[in-house]
PDB file of C-alpha atoms and ligand atoms in Angstrom:
ATOM      1  CA  MET G   1     -18.885   8.304  -4.650  1.00  0.00           C
ATOM      2  CA  GLY G   2     -15.372   9.522  -3.952  1.00  0.00           C
ATOM      3  CA  LYS G   3     -12.265   7.921  -5.396  1.00  0.00           C
ATOM      4  CA  PHE G   4     -10.191   5.256  -3.716  1.00  0.00           C
ATOM      5  CA  ILE G   5      -6.466   5.618  -4.399  1.00  0.00           C
ATOM      6  CA  THR G   6      -3.849   3.255  -3.016  1.00  0.00           C
ATOM      7  CA  PHE G   7      -0.041   3.394  -2.864  1.00  0.00           C
ATOM      8  CA  GLU G   8       2.103   0.297  -3.109  1.00  0.00           C
ATOM      9  CA  GLY G   9       5.763  -0.588  -3.144  1.00  0.00           C
ATOM     10  CA  GLY G  10       8.470  -2.199  -1.052  1.00  0.00           C
ATOM     11  CA  GLU G  11       9.968  -0.862   2.161  1.00  0.00           C
ATOM     12  CA  GLY G  12      11.392   2.613   1.681  1.00  0.00           C
ATOM     13  CA  ALA G  13      10.021   2.984  -1.860  1.00  0.00           C
ATOM     14  CA  GLY G  14       8.635   6.421  -0.940  1.00  0.00           C
ATOM     15  CA  LYS G  15       4.915   5.736  -0.342  1.00  0.00           C
ATOM     16  CA  THR G  16       4.613   7.836   2.794  1.00  0.00           C
ATOM     17  CA  THR G  17       6.705  10.645   1.301  1.00  0.00           C
ATOM     18  CA  LEU G  18       4.459  10.749  -1.788  1.00  0.00           C
ATOM     19  CA  ILE G  19       1.255  10.685   0.263  1.00  0.00           C
ATOM     20  CA  ASP G  20       2.570  13.525   2.439  1.00  0.00           C
ATOM     21  CA  SER G  21       3.236  15.660  -0.662  1.00  0.00           C
ATOM     22  CA  LEU G  22      -0.231  14.880  -2.022  1.00  0.00           C
ATOM     23  CA  LYS G  23      -1.828  15.805   1.308  1.00  0.00           C
ATOM     24  CA  LYS G  24      -0.037  19.144   1.173  1.00  0.00           C
ATOM     25  CA  TYR G  25      -1.231  19.722  -2.405  1.00  0.00           C
ATOM     26  CA  PHE G  26      -4.821  18.770  -1.509  1.00  0.00           C
ATOM     27  CA  ASP G  27      -4.778  21.031   1.581  1.00  0.00           C
ATOM     28  CA  GLU G  28      -3.494  23.974  -0.456  1.00  0.00           C
ATOM     29  CA  ASN G  29      -6.133  23.403  -3.124  1.00  0.00           C
ATOM     30  CA  ASN G  30      -9.103  22.743  -0.819  1.00  0.00           C
ATOM     31  CA  ILE G  31      -9.600  19.194  -2.042  1.00  0.00           C
ATOM     32  CA  ASP G  32     -11.590  16.993   0.339  1.00  0.00           C
ATOM     33  CA  TYR G  33      -9.758  13.780   1.253  1.00  0.00           C
ATOM     34  CA  ILE G  34      -8.738  11.452   4.009  1.00  0.00           C
ATOM     35  CA  ALA G  35      -5.417   9.662   4.267  1.00  0.00           C
ATOM     36  CA  THR G  36      -4.969   6.376   6.067  1.00  0.00           C
ATOM     37  CA  ARG G  37      -2.639   3.406   6.180  1.00  0.00           C
ATOM     38  CA  GLU G  38      -2.525  -0.350   6.397  1.00  0.00           C
ATOM     39  CA  PRO G  39      -2.330  -2.192   8.593  1.00  0.00           C
ATOM     40  CA  GLY G  40      -3.705   0.429  10.948  1.00  0.00           C
ATOM     41  CA  GLY G  41      -5.707   3.592  10.393  1.00  0.00           C
ATOM     42  CA  VAL G  42      -8.176   3.065  13.229  1.00  0.00           C
ATOM     43  CA  LYS G  43      -7.384   2.017  16.777  1.00  0.00           C
ATOM     44  CA  VAL G  44      -8.107  -1.703  16.642  1.00  0.00           C
ATOM     45  CA  CYS G  45      -6.217  -1.961  13.343  1.00  0.00           C
ATOM     46  CA  GLU G  46      -3.214  -0.201  14.876  1.00  0.00           C
ATOM     47  CA  GLU G  47      -3.370  -2.899  17.573  1.00  0.00           C
ATOM     48  CA  ILE G  48      -3.291  -5.586  14.871  1.00  0.00           C
ATOM     49  CA  ARG G  49      -0.405  -3.674  13.223  1.00  0.00           C
ATOM     50  CA  ASN G  50       1.602  -3.998  16.415  1.00  0.00           C
ATOM     51  CA  ILE G  51       1.109  -7.753  16.392  1.00  0.00           C
ATOM     52  CA  VAL G  52       1.934  -8.369  12.714  1.00  0.00           C
ATOM     53  CA  LYS G  53       4.932  -6.052  12.664  1.00  0.00           C
ATOM     54  CA  TYR G  54       6.449  -6.334  16.126  1.00  0.00           C
ATOM     55  CA  SER G  55       5.306  -9.525  17.850  1.00  0.00           C
ATOM     56  CA  THR G  56       8.250 -11.641  18.984  1.00  0.00           C
ATOM     57  CA  GLU G  57       6.060 -14.762  18.874  1.00  0.00           C
ATOM     58  CA  GLU G  58       6.025 -17.014  15.838  1.00  0.00           C
ATOM     59  CA  ILE G  59       3.110 -16.326  13.482  1.00  0.00           C
ATOM     60  CA  SER G  60       2.328 -18.848  10.733  1.00  0.00           C
ATOM     61  CA  LYS G  61       1.981 -17.707   7.120  1.00  0.00           C
ATOM     62  CA  ARG G  62      -1.759 -18.339   7.008  1.00  0.00           C
ATOM     63  CA  ALA G  63      -2.340 -16.562  10.319  1.00  0.00           C
ATOM     64  CA  GLU G  64      -0.267 -13.601   9.107  1.00  0.00           C
ATOM     65  CA  LEU G  65      -2.428 -13.353   6.000  1.00  0.00           C
ATOM     66  CA  LEU G  66      -5.592 -13.448   8.118  1.00  0.00           C
ATOM     67  CA  LEU G  67      -4.317 -10.802  10.535  1.00  0.00           C
ATOM     68  CA  PHE G  68      -3.664  -8.380   7.665  1.00  0.00           C
ATOM     69  CA  SER G  69      -7.062  -9.262   6.249  1.00  0.00           C
ATOM     70  CA  ALA G  70      -8.798  -8.722   9.581  1.00  0.00           C
ATOM     71  CA  SER G  71      -7.269  -5.269   9.851  1.00  0.00           C
ATOM     72  CA  ARG G  72      -8.375  -4.551   6.275  1.00  0.00           C
ATOM     73  CA  ALA G  73     -11.946  -5.719   6.956  1.00  0.00           C
ATOM     74  CA  GLU G  74     -12.249  -3.307   9.857  1.00  0.00           C
ATOM     75  CA  LEU G  75     -10.622  -0.335   8.092  1.00  0.00           C
ATOM     76  CA  THR G  76     -12.704  -0.801   4.952  1.00  0.00           C
ATOM     77  CA  GLN G  77     -16.004  -1.016   6.776  1.00  0.00           C
ATOM     78  CA  ARG G  78     -15.276   1.585   9.436  1.00  0.00           C
ATOM     79  CA  LEU G  79     -13.403   4.278   7.534  1.00  0.00           C
ATOM     80  CA  ILE G  80     -12.836   3.744   3.804  1.00  0.00           C
ATOM     81  CA  ARG G  81     -16.382   2.955   2.629  1.00  0.00           C
ATOM     82  CA  PRO G  82     -18.070   5.710   4.669  1.00  0.00           C
ATOM     83  CA  SER G  83     -15.499   8.244   3.415  1.00  0.00           C
ATOM     84  CA  LEU G  84     -16.050   7.217  -0.207  1.00  0.00           C
ATOM     85  CA  GLU G  85     -19.815   7.397   0.288  1.00  0.00           C
ATOM     86  CA  SER G  86     -19.474  10.956   1.533  1.00  0.00           C
ATOM     87  CA  GLY G  87     -17.637  11.826  -1.697  1.00  0.00           C
ATOM     88  CA  LYS G  88     -14.096  12.072  -0.342  1.00  0.00           C
ATOM     89  CA  ILE G  89     -10.899  11.026  -2.026  1.00  0.00           C
ATOM     90  CA  VAL G  90      -9.338   8.266   0.075  1.00  0.00           C
ATOM     91  CA  LEU G  91      -5.541   7.903   0.020  1.00  0.00           C
ATOM     92  CA  CYS G  92      -4.374   4.614   1.498  1.00  0.00           C
ATOM     93  CA  ASP G  93      -0.738   3.708   2.217  1.00  0.00           C
ATOM     94  CA  ARG G  94      -0.824  -0.009   1.204  1.00  0.00           C
ATOM     95  CA  TYR G  95      -3.968  -2.110   0.627  1.00  0.00           C
ATOM     96  CA  PHE G  96      -4.678  -5.659  -0.514  1.00  0.00           C
ATOM     97  CA  ASP G  97      -1.985  -5.694  -3.219  1.00  0.00           C
ATOM     98  CA  SER G  98       0.552  -5.667  -0.370  1.00  0.00           C
ATOM     99  CA  THR G  99      -1.013  -8.832   0.986  1.00  0.00           C
ATOM    100  CA  ARG G 100      -1.037 -10.425  -2.464  1.00  0.00           C
ATOM    101  CA  VAL G 101       2.717  -9.972  -2.799  1.00  0.00           C
ATOM    102  CA  TYR G 102       4.022 -10.148   0.806  1.00  0.00           C
ATOM    103  CA  GLN G 103       1.714 -12.815   2.245  1.00  0.00           C
ATOM    104  CA  GLY G 104       0.843 -14.450  -1.074  1.00  0.00           C
ATOM    105  CA  PHE G 105       3.535 -14.406  -3.727  1.00  0.00           C
ATOM    106  CA  ALA G 106       6.601 -14.110  -1.456  1.00  0.00           C
ATOM    107  CA  ASN G 107       5.220 -16.489   1.187  1.00  0.00           C
ATOM    108  CA  GLY G 108       4.033 -19.152  -1.248  1.00  0.00           C
ATOM    109  CA  ILE G 109       0.269 -18.792  -0.765  1.00  0.00           C
ATOM    110  CA  ASP G 110      -1.789 -19.052  -3.948  1.00  0.00           C
ATOM    111  CA  ASP G 111      -3.165 -15.749  -5.272  1.00  0.00           C
ATOM    112  CA  ARG G 112      -6.640 -17.286  -5.691  1.00  0.00           C
ATOM    113  CA  ASP G 113      -6.739 -18.073  -1.976  1.00  0.00           C
ATOM    114  CA  VAL G 114      -5.481 -14.599  -1.115  1.00  0.00           C
ATOM    115  CA  MET G 115      -8.084 -12.970  -3.354  1.00  0.00           C
ATOM    116  CA  SER G 116     -10.929 -15.036  -1.988  1.00  0.00           C
ATOM    117  CA  ILE G 117     -10.038 -14.014   1.585  1.00  0.00           C
ATOM    118  CA  THR G 118      -9.525 -10.437   0.389  1.00  0.00           C
ATOM    119  CA  ASN G 119     -12.916 -10.256  -1.304  1.00  0.00           C
ATOM    120  CA  PHE G 120     -14.543 -11.472   1.874  1.00  0.00           C
ATOM    121  CA  ALA G 121     -12.585  -8.993   4.029  1.00  0.00           C
ATOM    122  CA  THR G 122     -13.256  -5.948   1.851  1.00  0.00           C
ATOM    123  CA  ASN G 123     -16.681  -7.004   0.580  1.00  0.00           C
ATOM    124  CA  GLY G 124     -15.239  -6.513  -2.888  1.00  0.00           C
ATOM    125  CA  LEU G 125     -13.843  -2.987  -2.538  1.00  0.00           C
ATOM    126  CA  VAL G 126     -11.165  -2.495  -5.204  1.00  0.00           C
ATOM    127  CA  PRO G 127      -9.155   0.754  -5.573  1.00  0.00           C
ATOM    128  CA  ASP G 128      -9.898   3.062  -8.504  1.00  0.00           C
ATOM    129  CA  ILE G 129      -6.191   3.729  -9.016  1.00  0.00           C
ATOM    130  CA  THR G 130      -3.097   2.107  -7.524  1.00  0.00           C
ATOM    131  CA  PHE G 131       0.236   3.870  -7.744  1.00  0.00           C
ATOM    132  CA  TYR G 132       3.056   1.365  -7.545  1.00  0.00           C
ATOM    133  CA  LEU G 133       6.493   2.748  -6.675  1.00  0.00           C
ATOM    134  CA  ASP G 134       9.030   0.392  -8.196  1.00  0.00           C
ATOM    135  CA  ILE G 135      12.579   0.273  -6.830  1.00  0.00           C
ATOM    136  CA  ASP G 136      15.380  -2.225  -6.245  1.00  0.00           C
ATOM    137  CA  PRO G 137      15.006  -3.194  -2.551  1.00  0.00           C
ATOM    138  CA  LYS G 138      18.744  -2.868  -2.012  1.00  0.00           C
ATOM    139  CA  VAL G 139      18.612   0.786  -3.152  1.00  0.00           C
ATOM    140  CA  ALA G 140      15.518   1.464  -1.056  1.00  0.00           C
ATOM    141  CA  PHE G 141      17.091   0.043   2.107  1.00  0.00           C
ATOM    142  CA  LEU G 142      20.216   2.110   1.495  1.00  0.00           C
ATOM    143  CA  ARG G 143      18.232   5.309   1.299  1.00  0.00           C
ATOM    144  CA  LYS G 144      16.214   4.580   4.419  1.00  0.00           C
ATOM    145  CA  GLY G 145      19.401   3.695   6.307  1.00  0.00           C
ATOM    146  CA  GLY G 146      19.055  -0.083   6.468  1.00  0.00           C
ATOM    147  CA  GLN G 147      16.400  -2.646   7.314  1.00  0.00           C
ATOM    148  CA  ASP G 148      14.390  -1.949  10.437  1.00  0.00           C
ATOM    149  CA  LYS G 149      15.372  -4.784  12.795  1.00  0.00           C
ATOM    150  CA  GLY G 150      12.513  -5.842  15.008  1.00  0.00           C
ATOM    151  CA  ASP G 151       9.974  -5.359  12.199  1.00  0.00           C
ATOM    152  CA  ARG G 152       9.095  -9.024  11.456  1.00  0.00           C
ATOM    153  CA  ILE G 153       8.459  -8.379   7.800  1.00  0.00           C
ATOM    154  CA  GLU G 154      11.025  -5.753   6.942  1.00  0.00           C
ATOM    155  CA  GLU G 155      13.863  -7.746   8.531  1.00  0.00           C
ATOM    156  CA  ARG G 156      13.279 -10.736   6.210  1.00  0.00           C
ATOM    157  CA  ASP G 157      16.110 -11.666   3.807  1.00  0.00           C
ATOM    158  CA  LEU G 158      16.786  -9.531   0.782  1.00  0.00           C
ATOM    159  CA  SER G 159      15.622 -12.486  -1.359  1.00  0.00           C
ATOM    160  CA  TYR G 160      12.133 -12.127   0.180  1.00  0.00           C
ATOM    161  CA  HIS G 161      12.075  -8.442  -0.774  1.00  0.00           C
ATOM    162  CA  TYR G 162      13.129  -9.285  -4.335  1.00  0.00           C
ATOM    163  CA  MET G 163      10.193 -11.728  -4.505  1.00  0.00           C
ATOM    164  CA  VAL G 164       7.946  -8.903  -3.314  1.00  0.00           C
ATOM    165  CA  ARG G 165       9.201  -6.675  -6.119  1.00  0.00           C
ATOM    166  CA  ASP G 166       8.710  -9.480  -8.632  1.00  0.00           C
ATOM    167  CA  GLY G 167       5.181 -10.039  -7.381  1.00  0.00           C
ATOM    168  CA  TYR G 168       4.305  -6.368  -7.676  1.00  0.00           C
ATOM    169  CA  ASN G 169       5.601  -6.232 -11.223  1.00  0.00           C
ATOM    170  CA  LYS G 170       3.613  -9.323 -12.194  1.00  0.00           C
ATOM    171  CA  ILE G 171       0.306  -7.968 -10.933  1.00  0.00           C
ATOM    172  CA  ALA G 172       0.903  -4.337 -11.910  1.00  0.00           C
ATOM    173  CA  LYS G 173       1.809  -5.049 -15.520  1.00  0.00           C
ATOM    174  CA  ASN G 174      -1.416  -6.965 -16.156  1.00  0.00           C
ATOM    175  CA  ASP G 175      -3.935  -4.621 -14.600  1.00  0.00           C
ATOM    176  CA  PRO G 176      -4.941  -1.159 -15.928  1.00  0.00           C
ATOM    177  CA  ARG G 177      -5.784  -0.055 -12.372  1.00  0.00           C
ATOM    178  CA  PHE G 178      -2.028   0.279 -11.756  1.00  0.00           C
ATOM    179  CA  VAL G 179       0.252   3.171 -12.569  1.00  0.00           C
ATOM    180  CA  ILE G 180       3.867   2.055 -12.337  1.00  0.00           C
ATOM    181  CA  LEU G 181       6.209   4.800 -11.137  1.00  0.00           C
ATOM    182  CA  ASP G 182       9.994   4.751 -11.182  1.00  0.00           C
ATOM    183  CA  ALA G 183      10.685   5.369  -7.489  1.00  0.00           C
ATOM    184  CA  THR G 184      14.277   6.448  -8.166  1.00  0.00           C
ATOM    185  CA  LEU G 185      13.081   9.680  -9.797  1.00  0.00           C
ATOM    186  CA  SER G 186      12.956  12.847  -7.712  1.00  0.00           C
ATOM    187  CA  LYS G 187      10.100  13.361  -5.256  1.00  0.00           C
ATOM    188  CA  GLU G 188       8.932  16.364  -7.308  1.00  0.00           C
ATOM    189  CA  THR G 189       8.857  14.413 -10.572  1.00  0.00           C
ATOM    190  CA  ILE G 190       6.926  11.559  -8.984  1.00  0.00           C
ATOM    191  CA  LEU G 191       4.389  13.961  -7.462  1.00  0.00           C
ATOM    192  CA  GLU G 192       3.907  15.644 -10.854  1.00  0.00           C
ATOM    193  CA  GLN G 193       3.301  12.257 -12.541  1.00  0.00           C
ATOM    194  CA  VAL G 194       0.686  11.403  -9.934  1.00  0.00           C
ATOM    195  CA  LEU G 195      -1.073  14.783 -10.224  1.00  0.00           C
ATOM    196  CA  GLN G 196      -1.064  14.392 -14.008  1.00  0.00           C
ATOM    197  CA  LYS G 197      -2.810  11.030 -13.746  1.00  0.00           C
ATOM    198  CA  LEU G 198      -5.378  12.442 -11.296  1.00  0.00           C
ATOM    199  CA  ARG G 199      -6.079  15.268 -13.753  1.00  0.00           C
ATOM    200  CA  THR G 200      -6.423  12.877 -16.684  1.00  0.00           C
ATOM    201  CA  GLU G 201      -8.954  10.852 -14.676  1.00  0.00           C
ATOM    202  CA  ASN G 202     -10.825  14.066 -13.721  1.00  0.00           C
ATOM    203  CA  ILE G 203     -10.267  13.390 -10.031  1.00  0.00           C
ATOM    204  CA  ILE G 204      -8.691  16.835  -9.595  1.00  0.00           C
ATOM    205  CA  GLU G 205      -8.666  19.908 -11.832  1.00  0.00           C
TER     206      GLU G 205
HETATM  207  N1  ATP A 301      11.887  10.044  -4.772  1.00  0.00           N
HETATM  208  C1  ATP A 301      12.766   9.925  -3.758  1.00  0.00           C
HETATM  209  N2  ATP A 301      14.069  10.121  -3.974  1.00  0.00           N
HETATM  210  C2  ATP A 301      14.977   9.984  -2.971  1.00  0.00           C
HETATM  211  N3  ATP A 301      14.662   9.655  -1.714  1.00  0.00           N
HETATM  212  C3  ATP A 301      13.369   9.445  -1.427  1.00  0.00           C
HETATM  213  C4  ATP A 301      12.344   9.559  -2.427  1.00  0.00           C
HETATM  214  N4  ATP A 301      11.148   9.272  -1.864  1.00  0.00           N
HETATM  215  C5  ATP A 301      11.414   8.996  -0.569  1.00  0.00           C
HETATM  216  N5  ATP A 301      12.735   9.113  -0.300  1.00  0.00           N
HETATM  217  C6  ATP A 301      13.399   8.853   0.989  1.00  0.00           C
HETATM  218  O1  ATP A 301      13.438   7.443   1.171  1.00  0.00           O
HETATM  219  C7  ATP A 301      13.163   7.110   2.531  1.00  0.00           C
HETATM  220  C8  ATP A 301      11.938   6.218   2.610  1.00  0.00           C
HETATM  221  O2  ATP A 301      10.776   6.945   2.176  1.00  0.00           O
HETATM  222  P1  ATP A 301       9.334   6.628   2.764  1.00  0.00           P
HETATM  223  O3  ATP A 301       9.357   6.534   4.245  1.00  0.00           O
HETATM  224  O4  ATP A 301       8.394   7.600   2.147  1.00  0.00           O
HETATM  225  O5  ATP A 301       9.090   5.171   2.152  1.00  0.00           O
HETATM  226  P2  ATP A 301       7.901   4.172   2.440  1.00  0.00           P
HETATM  227  O6  ATP A 301       7.597   3.528   1.136  1.00  0.00           O
HETATM  228  O7  ATP A 301       6.784   4.858   3.127  1.00  0.00           O
HETATM  229  O8  ATP A 301       8.618   3.132   3.410  1.00  0.00           O
HETATM  230  P3  ATP A 301       7.971   2.070   4.439  1.00  0.00           P
HETATM  231  O9  ATP A 301       7.517   0.910   3.617  1.00  0.00           O
HETATM  232  O10 ATP A 301       9.126   1.725   5.311  1.00  0.00           O
HETATM  233  O11 ATP A 301       6.862   2.775   5.153  1.00  0.00           O
HETATM  234  C9  ATP A 301      12.995   8.444   3.264  1.00  0.00           C
HETATM  235  O12 ATP A 301      14.217   8.770   3.833  1.00  0.00           O
HETATM  236  C10 ATP A 301      12.624   9.415   2.164  1.00  0.00           C
HETATM  237  O13 ATP A 301      12.993  10.740   2.466  1.00  0.00           O
HETATM  238 MG1   MG A 302       5.812   4.405   4.909  1.00  0.00          MG
END
């Protein structure tokens, strides 16, 4: 089996930047991997992504949770599991921890309900390692040039994004699967911390 590595954090925390640097490192070192993202990754999931992020219709909290979970069910079965079975490292930009904090914690849905839906959607697939990029949402929005208007989730009040950060810290501090990274450090330092962890876990040399 390959290793399943996920990247979490608020908007503009640096997830995509970090994954891009890792991809470059893996390419240069002939390490077999795939990189994907949530919601999205395969065509039907990108269609769901368009709905959950950009629909101008009202979507209830429970329906939002199920849409993210539906996308996850498809991506897990169609891409992530087969890639792991063929021995690849799978890098995923967001996974179910995002749903736990955005649709669960910050939207007032109980974590036990979220996890029961999640277990059904993923058939119990849990990441081997989750890198959580922690940053004050105000700082993150400043560095990405403001909140993306028109993105239903990103445009929510700052108080929502602080709840998201709170939620991440609560789950990350109590679970050894998480590595908490200070997202205000330089891109190079963060990449080195991630590579160091992957070496310690014998995922790379
Ligand atoms: N360690 C860092 N230090 C300073 N700036 C950074 C760092 N990492 C990323 N950035 C910058 O912050 C912005 C957001 O980064 P990025 O798009 O990688 O975040 P993200 O977590 O993928 O955001 P989103 O949730 O919106 O997809 C970009 O302009 C990026 O260049
Ligand atoms: Mg991103």
